[in-house]
Coordinates of N, CA, C and O in Angstrom, one line a residue:
Q1 N -1.2 15.6 31.0 CA -1.6 14.9 29.6 C -0.2 14.6 28.9 O 0.4 14.8 29.4
V2 N -0.8 12.9 28.3 CA 0.2 12.4 27.8 C 0.0 12.4 25.7 O -1.6 12.4 25.7
S3 N 0.7 12.4 25.3 CA 1.0 12.4 23.7 C 1.3 11.2 22.6 O 2.9 10.8 24.2
L4 N 1.3 10.9 22.4 CA 1.9 9.3 22.0 C 1.8 9.0 20.6 O 1.6 10.1 19.4
A5 N 3.0 9.5 19.6 CA 3.2 9.4 18.4 C 3.6 8.3 17.6 O 5.0 8.1 18.5
E6 N 3.6 7.3 16.9 CA 4.1 6.3 16.7 C 5.3 6.4 15.2 O 4.9 7.5 14.5
S7 N 5.3 5.3 14.7 CA 6.9 5.5 13.9 C 7.2 4.0 13.5 O 6.9 3.3 14.2
G8 N 7.6 4.0 12.2 CA 8.3 2.9 11.4 C 7.3 2.1 10.8 O 7.9 0.7 10.6
G9 N 6.4 2.4 10.2 CA 4.9 1.4 9.4 C 6.2 1.6 8.2 O 6.9 2.5 7.8
G10 N 5.3 0.2 7.7 CA 5.7 0.2 5.9 C 5.4 0.3 4.8 O 4.6 -0.9 5.5
S11 N 5.6 -0.5 3.6 CA 5.1 -1.7 3.5 C 6.1 -2.8 3.0 O 7.8 -2.7 2.3
V12 N 6.0 -3.9 3.0 CA 7.2 -5.1 3.4 C 6.5 -6.2 2.6 O 5.0 -6.2 2.1
Q13 N 7.1 -7.2 2.1 CA 6.9 -8.4 2.1 C 6.7 -9.1 2.8 O 7.6 -9.3 3.8
A14 N 5.7 -10.5 2.1 CA 5.1 -11.4 3.0 C 6.9 -12.1 3.7 O 7.9 -12.4 2.9
G15 N 6.8 -12.9 5.0 CA 7.8 -12.8 5.8 C 9.2 -12.4 6.0 O 10.2 -12.4 6.8
M16 N 8.9 -10.7 5.8 CA 9.9 -9.7 6.4 C 9.0 -8.9 7.5 O 7.9 -9.6 8.4
S17 N 9.8 -8.0 8.2 CA 10.2 -8.1 9.7 C 9.7 -6.3 9.7 O 10.0 -5.8 8.4
L18 N 9.7 -5.4 10.8 CA 9.5 -4.5 10.8 C 8.7 -4.2 12.1 O 8.3 -4.9 13.4
R19 N 9.9 -2.9 12.8 CA 10.2 -2.5 14.2 C 8.6 -1.1 14.0 O 9.2 0.0 13.8
L20 N 7.9 -1.2 15.3 CA 7.2 0.1 15.8 C 8.0 1.0 16.6 O 8.1 -0.5 17.3
S21 N 7.4 1.8 16.8 CA 8.5 2.4 17.8 C 6.8 3.9 18.2 O 6.3 3.9 17.4
C22 N 7.0 4.0 19.0 CA 6.0 4.8 20.0 C 6.4 5.7 21.0 O 6.9 5.1 22.3
A23 N 6.6 7.0 20.9 CA 7.2 8.1 21.9 C 6.0 8.3 23.0 O 5.3 9.0 22.4
A24 N 6.1 8.5 23.8 CA 5.1 9.2 24.5 C 6.0 10.8 25.5 O 7.1 10.7 25.5
S25 N 5.3 11.4 25.8 CA 5.8 13.2 25.5 C 4.4 13.2 27.0 O 3.3 13.1 26.4
G26 N 4.9 14.0 28.0 CA 3.9 14.9 28.4 C 3.6 14.1 29.8 O 3.4 14.6 30.5
A27 N 4.2 13.0 30.6 CA 4.6 12.6 31.4 C 5.1 11.3 31.9 O 5.2 10.5 30.4
S28 N 5.5 10.8 32.6 CA 6.3 9.4 32.1 C 5.3 8.0 32.8 O 4.0 8.7 32.7
I29 N 5.6 7.1 32.0 CA 4.5 6.3 31.2 C 5.1 4.9 32.2 O 4.2 4.0 32.0
S30 N 5.1 5.6 33.5 CA 6.4 3.9 34.0 C 5.2 3.1 34.7 O 4.9 2.0 34.7
G31 N 3.9 3.8 35.2 CA 2.7 3.6 35.7 C 1.8 2.8 34.2 O 0.5 2.8 35.3
F32 N 2.3 3.3 33.8 CA 0.8 3.0 32.7 C 0.7 1.7 32.0 O 1.9 0.8 31.7
C33 N -0.3 1.3 32.3 CA -0.6 0.6 30.5 C -0.2 0.8 29.4 O -0.8 1.6 28.9
L34 N 0.6 0.1 28.6 CA 0.6 0.3 27.2 C -0.2 -0.9 25.9 O 0.2 -1.9 26.6
A35 N -0.4 -0.1 25.2 CA -0.8 -1.3 24.1 C -0.7 -1.5 22.8 O -1.0 0.2 22.1
W36 N -0.4 -2.5 21.8 CA -0.8 -1.1 20.6 C -2.2 -2.3 19.9 O -2.3 -3.3 20.4
F37 N -3.0 -1.6 19.4 CA -3.9 -2.0 18.5 C -3.7 -2.4 16.7 O -3.0 -1.1 16.6
R38 N -4.7 -2.7 16.6 CA -4.4 -2.5 14.7 C -6.0 -2.4 14.3 O -6.6 -3.2 14.7
Q39 N -5.8 -1.5 13.1 CA -7.7 -1.8 12.4 C -7.3 -1.9 11.0 O -6.1 -1.4 10.1
K40 N -7.5 -3.4 10.9 CA -7.5 -3.9 9.0 C -8.9 -3.3 8.7 O -9.7 -2.6 8.8
P41 N -8.2 -3.2 7.4 CA -9.2 -2.5 6.2 C -10.8 -3.1 6.5 O -10.7 -4.5 6.3
G42 N -11.3 -1.9 6.5 CA -12.9 -2.1 6.6 C -13.9 -3.6 8.0 O -14.4 -3.9 8.1
K43 N -12.8 -3.1 8.7 CA -12.9 -4.1 10.2 C -12.5 -3.2 11.3 O -12.5 -1.6 11.6
E44 N -13.2 -3.2 12.7 CA -13.0 -2.2 13.7 C -11.7 -2.7 14.3 O -10.3 -3.9 13.8
R45 N -11.4 -1.4 15.2 CA -9.9 -1.7 15.8 C -9.8 -2.7 16.7 O -10.5 -3.1 17.8
E46 N -9.0 -3.5 16.8 CA -8.6 -4.8 17.8 C -7.1 -5.0 18.3 O -6.5 -4.3 17.7
I47 N -7.0 -5.6 19.7 CA -6.1 -5.8 20.3 C -4.9 -6.1 18.9 O -5.4 -7.1 19.2
A48 N -4.0 -6.1 20.1 CA -2.5 -6.8 18.5 C -1.6 -7.0 19.8 O -1.4 -8.2 20.1
A49 N -1.6 -6.6 21.0 CA -0.2 -7.2 21.9 C -0.4 -6.0 23.5 O -0.7 -4.1 23.2
T50 N -0.1 -6.0 24.5 CA -0.7 -5.1 25.6 C 0.6 -5.5 26.6 O 1.3 -6.8 26.7
I51 N 1.2 -3.9 27.6 CA 2.3 -4.7 28.0 C 2.1 -3.7 29.6 O 1.7 -2.6 29.6
S52 N 1.8 -4.5 30.7 CA 1.7 -4.1 32.4 C 3.0 -2.9 32.5 O 4.1 -2.9 32.0
P53 N 3.1 -2.3 33.4 CA 3.9 -1.8 33.9 C 5.0 -2.7 34.2 O 6.3 -2.5 34.0
G54 N 4.9 -3.6 35.2 CA 5.9 -4.4 35.3 C 6.0 -5.7 34.6 O 7.1 -6.8 34.6
G55 N 5.5 -5.9 32.9 CA 6.3 -6.0 31.5 C 5.3 -7.7 31.8 O 5.6 -8.0 30.8
S56 N 4.3 -7.7 32.5 CA 3.7 -8.7 31.9 C 2.4 -8.2 30.3 O 2.6 -7.4 30.1
T57 N 2.2 -9.4 29.4 CA 2.2 -9.2 28.4 C 0.9 -10.1 27.7 O 0.6 -11.5 28.3
F58 N 0.1 -9.9 27.1 CA -0.4 -10.0 26.3 C -0.5 -9.6 25.0 O -0.6 -9.2 24.4
Y59 N -0.7 -11.4 24.3 CA -0.7 -11.0 22.5 C -2.2 -11.8 21.9 O -2.5 -12.9 22.2
E60 N -2.6 -11.0 21.0 CA -3.8 -11.9 20.1 C -3.4 -13.0 19.7 O -2.3 -12.8 19.1
E61 N -4.5 -13.6 19.0 CA -3.7 -15.1 18.9 C -2.8 -15.3 17.9 O -1.6 -15.9 17.7
S62 N -3.4 -14.4 16.8 CA -2.6 -14.7 16.0 C -1.3 -14.2 15.9 O -0.9 -14.0 14.7
V63 N -1.2 -13.2 16.6 CA 0.7 -12.8 16.4 C 1.3 -13.0 17.6 O 2.6 -12.6 17.2
K64 N 1.2 -13.9 18.4 CA 1.4 -14.8 19.6 C 2.4 -15.6 18.5 O 2.3 -16.6 18.1
G65 N 3.6 -15.6 19.6 CA 4.9 -16.1 18.5 C 5.8 -15.3 17.8 O 7.0 -15.9 17.1
R66 N 4.8 -14.1 17.2 CA 5.7 -13.9 15.7 C 5.9 -12.5 16.3 O 7.0 -11.5 15.7
F67 N 4.9 -11.3 17.3 CA 5.4 -10.3 17.6 C 5.8 -10.2 18.9 O 5.4 -10.8 19.9
I68 N 7.1 -9.5 19.0 CA 6.7 -8.9 20.7 C 7.1 -7.5 20.8 O 7.1 -6.5 20.6
I69 N 6.5 -7.1 21.7 CA 6.1 -6.2 22.0 C 7.3 -5.8 22.9 O 7.3 -6.4 24.2
S70 N 7.4 -4.8 23.8 CA 8.6 -3.8 25.2 C 7.9 -2.9 24.7 O 7.7 -1.8 24.7
R71 N 8.6 -2.2 26.2 CA 8.9 -1.1 26.6 C 10.2 -0.3 27.7 O 11.0 -1.6 28.0
D72 N 10.1 0.5 26.9 CA 11.2 1.5 28.2 C 11.4 3.0 28.9 O 10.8 3.7 28.2
N73 N 10.9 2.5 30.1 CA 9.7 3.9 30.8 C 11.2 4.7 30.4 O 10.9 6.3 30.6
A74 N 12.4 4.8 31.2 CA 13.2 5.5 30.5 C 13.3 5.9 29.8 O 13.7 7.7 29.7
K75 N 13.2 6.0 28.5 CA 12.4 6.5 27.1 C 11.4 6.8 27.0 O 11.4 7.6 25.4
Y76 N 11.2 6.6 27.8 CA 8.9 7.0 27.5 C 9.0 6.4 25.7 O 8.1 7.1 25.2
T77 N 9.3 4.9 26.2 CA 9.0 3.9 24.6 C 8.4 3.5 24.8 O 8.5 2.4 25.7
L78 N 7.8 2.8 23.4 CA 6.9 1.1 23.8 C 7.5 1.0 22.2 O 6.6 1.6 21.3
S79 N 7.0 -0.1 22.2 CA 7.9 -0.8 20.7 C 7.4 -2.3 20.7 O 6.4 -2.9 21.1
L80 N 6.7 -2.5 19.3 CA 6.1 -4.0 18.4 C 6.8 -4.0 17.5 O 7.7 -3.4 16.7
Q81 N 7.7 -4.9 17.5 CA 8.6 -6.3 16.9 C 7.7 -6.8 16.5 O 7.3 -8.0 17.1
M82 N 7.8 -6.9 14.9 CA 7.1 -7.9 13.4 C 7.6 -8.6 13.1 O 8.7 -8.1 12.2
N83 N 7.9 -9.8 13.5 CA 8.4 -10.7 12.6 C 7.6 -12.3 11.3 O 6.0 -12.1 11.8
S84 N 8.0 -12.0 10.7 CA 7.2 -13.4 10.0 C 6.1 -12.9 9.2 O 4.9 -13.5 9.3
L85 N 5.7 -11.5 8.9 CA 4.7 -10.6 8.7 C 3.9 -11.3 7.9 O 4.5 -11.7 6.4
N86 N 2.7 -11.2 7.5 CA 1.8 -11.6 6.3 C 1.1 -10.5 6.1 O 0.4 -10.1 6.7
P87 N 0.6 -11.0 4.9 CA -1.1 -9.6 4.5 C -1.9 -9.8 5.8 O -2.5 -8.9 5.1
E88 N -2.3 -10.8 6.2 CA -3.4 -10.4 6.8 C -3.0 -9.4 8.1 O -3.7 -9.3 8.8
D89 N -1.2 -9.5 7.9 CA -1.0 -7.8 9.3 C -1.4 -6.7 9.1 O -0.9 -5.8 9.5
T90 N -1.5 -6.7 7.4 CA -1.9 -5.1 6.8 C -2.2 -4.6 7.6 O -4.1 -5.1 7.8
A91 N -2.5 -3.7 8.4 CA -3.7 -2.7 9.0 C -2.5 -1.2 9.6 O -1.8 -1.4 9.2
M92 N -3.7 -0.1 10.1 CA -3.5 0.7 10.5 C -3.2 0.3 12.1 O -3.5 -0.1 12.8
Y93 N -1.9 0.6 13.0 CA -0.9 0.3 14.0 C -1.4 1.8 14.9 O -0.6 2.6 15.0
Y94 N -2.0 0.9 15.7 CA -2.1 2.7 16.8 C -1.3 2.3 18.3 O -1.3 0.8 18.8
C95 N -0.8 3.2 19.3 CA -0.6 2.5 20.1 C -1.4 3.9 21.0 O -1.9 4.5 21.1
A96 N -1.5 3.0 22.4 CA -2.3 3.5 23.7 C -1.7 3.1 25.1 O -1.6 2.1 25.0
A97 N -2.3 3.8 25.8 CA -1.8 3.8 27.4 C -3.0 4.3 28.0 O -4.0 5.2 27.9
R98 N -2.5 3.4 29.1 CA -4.0 3.9 30.6 C -3.3 4.1 31.6 O -2.2 3.0 32.0
P99 N -3.3 5.3 32.2 CA -2.6 5.9 33.6 C -3.5 4.6 34.7 O -3.9 4.0 34.5
G100 N -2.4 4.8 35.9 CA -2.6 3.7 37.0 C -3.0 2.5 37.1 O -4.1 1.8 37.6
C101 N -2.0 2.0 36.4 CA -2.0 0.6 36.3 C -0.8 -0.4 37.3 O -0.3 0.1 37.1
G102 N -2.3 -1.0 38.1 CA -1.2 -2.3 39.1 C 0.9 -2.6 37.9 O -0.2 -3.0 36.2
P103 N 1.3 -3.2 38.5 CA 2.0 -3.9 37.6 C 2.0 -5.0 36.7 O 2.9 -5.2 36.1
V104 N 0.9 -6.2 37.0 CA 0.2 -7.7 36.5 C -0.7 -6.7 35.5 O -1.1 -8.1 35.3
A105 N -1.3 -5.3 35.6 CA -2.5 -5.5 34.9 C -2.9 -5.5 33.5 O -1.8 -5.1 32.7
I106 N -3.6 -6.1 33.1 CA -3.4 -6.4 31.4 C -4.7 -5.9 31.1 O -6.4 -6.3 31.5
F107 N -5.2 -5.0 30.3 CA -6.5 -4.2 30.1 C -6.4 -5.0 28.2 O -5.2 -3.9 27.8
T108 N -8.0 -5.0 27.6 CA -7.8 -5.1 26.5 C -8.2 -4.4 25.1 O -8.6 -4.3 24.2
P109 N -9.8 -4.0 26.2 CA -10.7 -3.5 25.6 C -10.4 -2.1 25.0 O -9.2 -1.6 26.1
Q110 N -10.6 -1.5 23.4 CA -10.6 -0.4 23.4 C -10.4 1.3 24.7 O -10.1 1.8 25.2
S111 N -11.9 0.5 25.3 CA -12.3 1.7 25.7 C -11.8 1.5 27.5 O -11.6 2.8 28.0
S112 N -10.9 0.9 27.8 CA -9.6 0.8 28.9 C -8.9 1.7 28.6 O -8.2 2.0 30.3
Y113 N -8.3 2.7 27.7 CA -7.3 3.7 26.9 C -7.6 4.9 26.9 O -8.8 4.9 26.4
D114 N -6.7 5.2 28.1 CA -7.2 7.0 27.7 C -6.5 7.6 26.4 O -7.0 8.8 26.4
F115 N -5.2 7.2 26.1 CA -4.7 8.2 24.9 C -4.1 7.1 24.1 O -4.1 6.0 24.0
W116 N -4.3 8.2 22.4 CA -4.1 7.4 21.5 C -3.2 8.0 20.9 O -2.8 9.3 20.7
G117 N -2.5 7.1 20.1 CA -1.2 7.9 18.5 C -2.5 7.8 17.7 O -3.3 7.4 17.8
K118 N -1.5 8.5 16.4 CA -2.7 8.8 15.3 C -2.4 7.8 14.5 O -3.2 7.8 13.2
G119 N -1.8 6.7 14.9 CA -1.4 5.6 13.8 C -0.3 5.4 13.1 O 0.3 6.4 12.3
T120 N 0.4 4.2 12.2 CA 1.3 3.8 11.4 C 0.8 3.0 10.4 O 0.2 1.9 11.1
Q121 N 0.9 3.3 9.2 CA 0.5 2.3 8.5 C 1.3 0.8 8.0 O 2.6 1.4 7.7
V122 N 1.1 -0.1 7.9 CA 2.0 -1.2 7.8 C 0.9 -1.3 6.4 O 0.1 -2.3 6.7
T123 N 1.9 -2.7 6.0 CA 1.1 -2.7 4.6 C 2.5 -3.8 3.9 O 3.1 -3.8 3.6
V124 N 1.5 -5.6 4.0 CA 2.3 -6.6 3.8 C 1.8 -6.8 2.7 O 0.6 -7.4 2.6
S125 N 2.6 -7.1 1.8 CA 2.1 -8.1 0.5 C 2.7 -9.0 -0.1 O 4.1 -9.6 0.9
S126 N 1.6 -10.3 -1.3 CA 2.5 -11.6 -1.2 C 3.6 -11.4 -1.9 O 3.5 -11.2 -2.6

């Protein structure tokens, strides 16, 4: 069983940056696919970015070039560096994990992930 805990959310102005972190406990995450999802007000939860065990990445189109997903398997952490934030990035951000992934495996549907954190709120004002 893996537990995930997000941190780093907050309220910022447009154009600023935030770095989200997700700490995993209970098991090694080295063989897990990891992802950041976000849920905007009144909308369904959607993928923001995902990273395979080998470091392959996928970014949702609207965050491409602004967000960077990374992982540190030795420290059991997942991060999301968010730059050039805009009000459309306002959402609850969740980290998620899927065990048993191959080195380049990428999964984007929510249903692909078995473990979830409780989320951290990001609010961007104009």
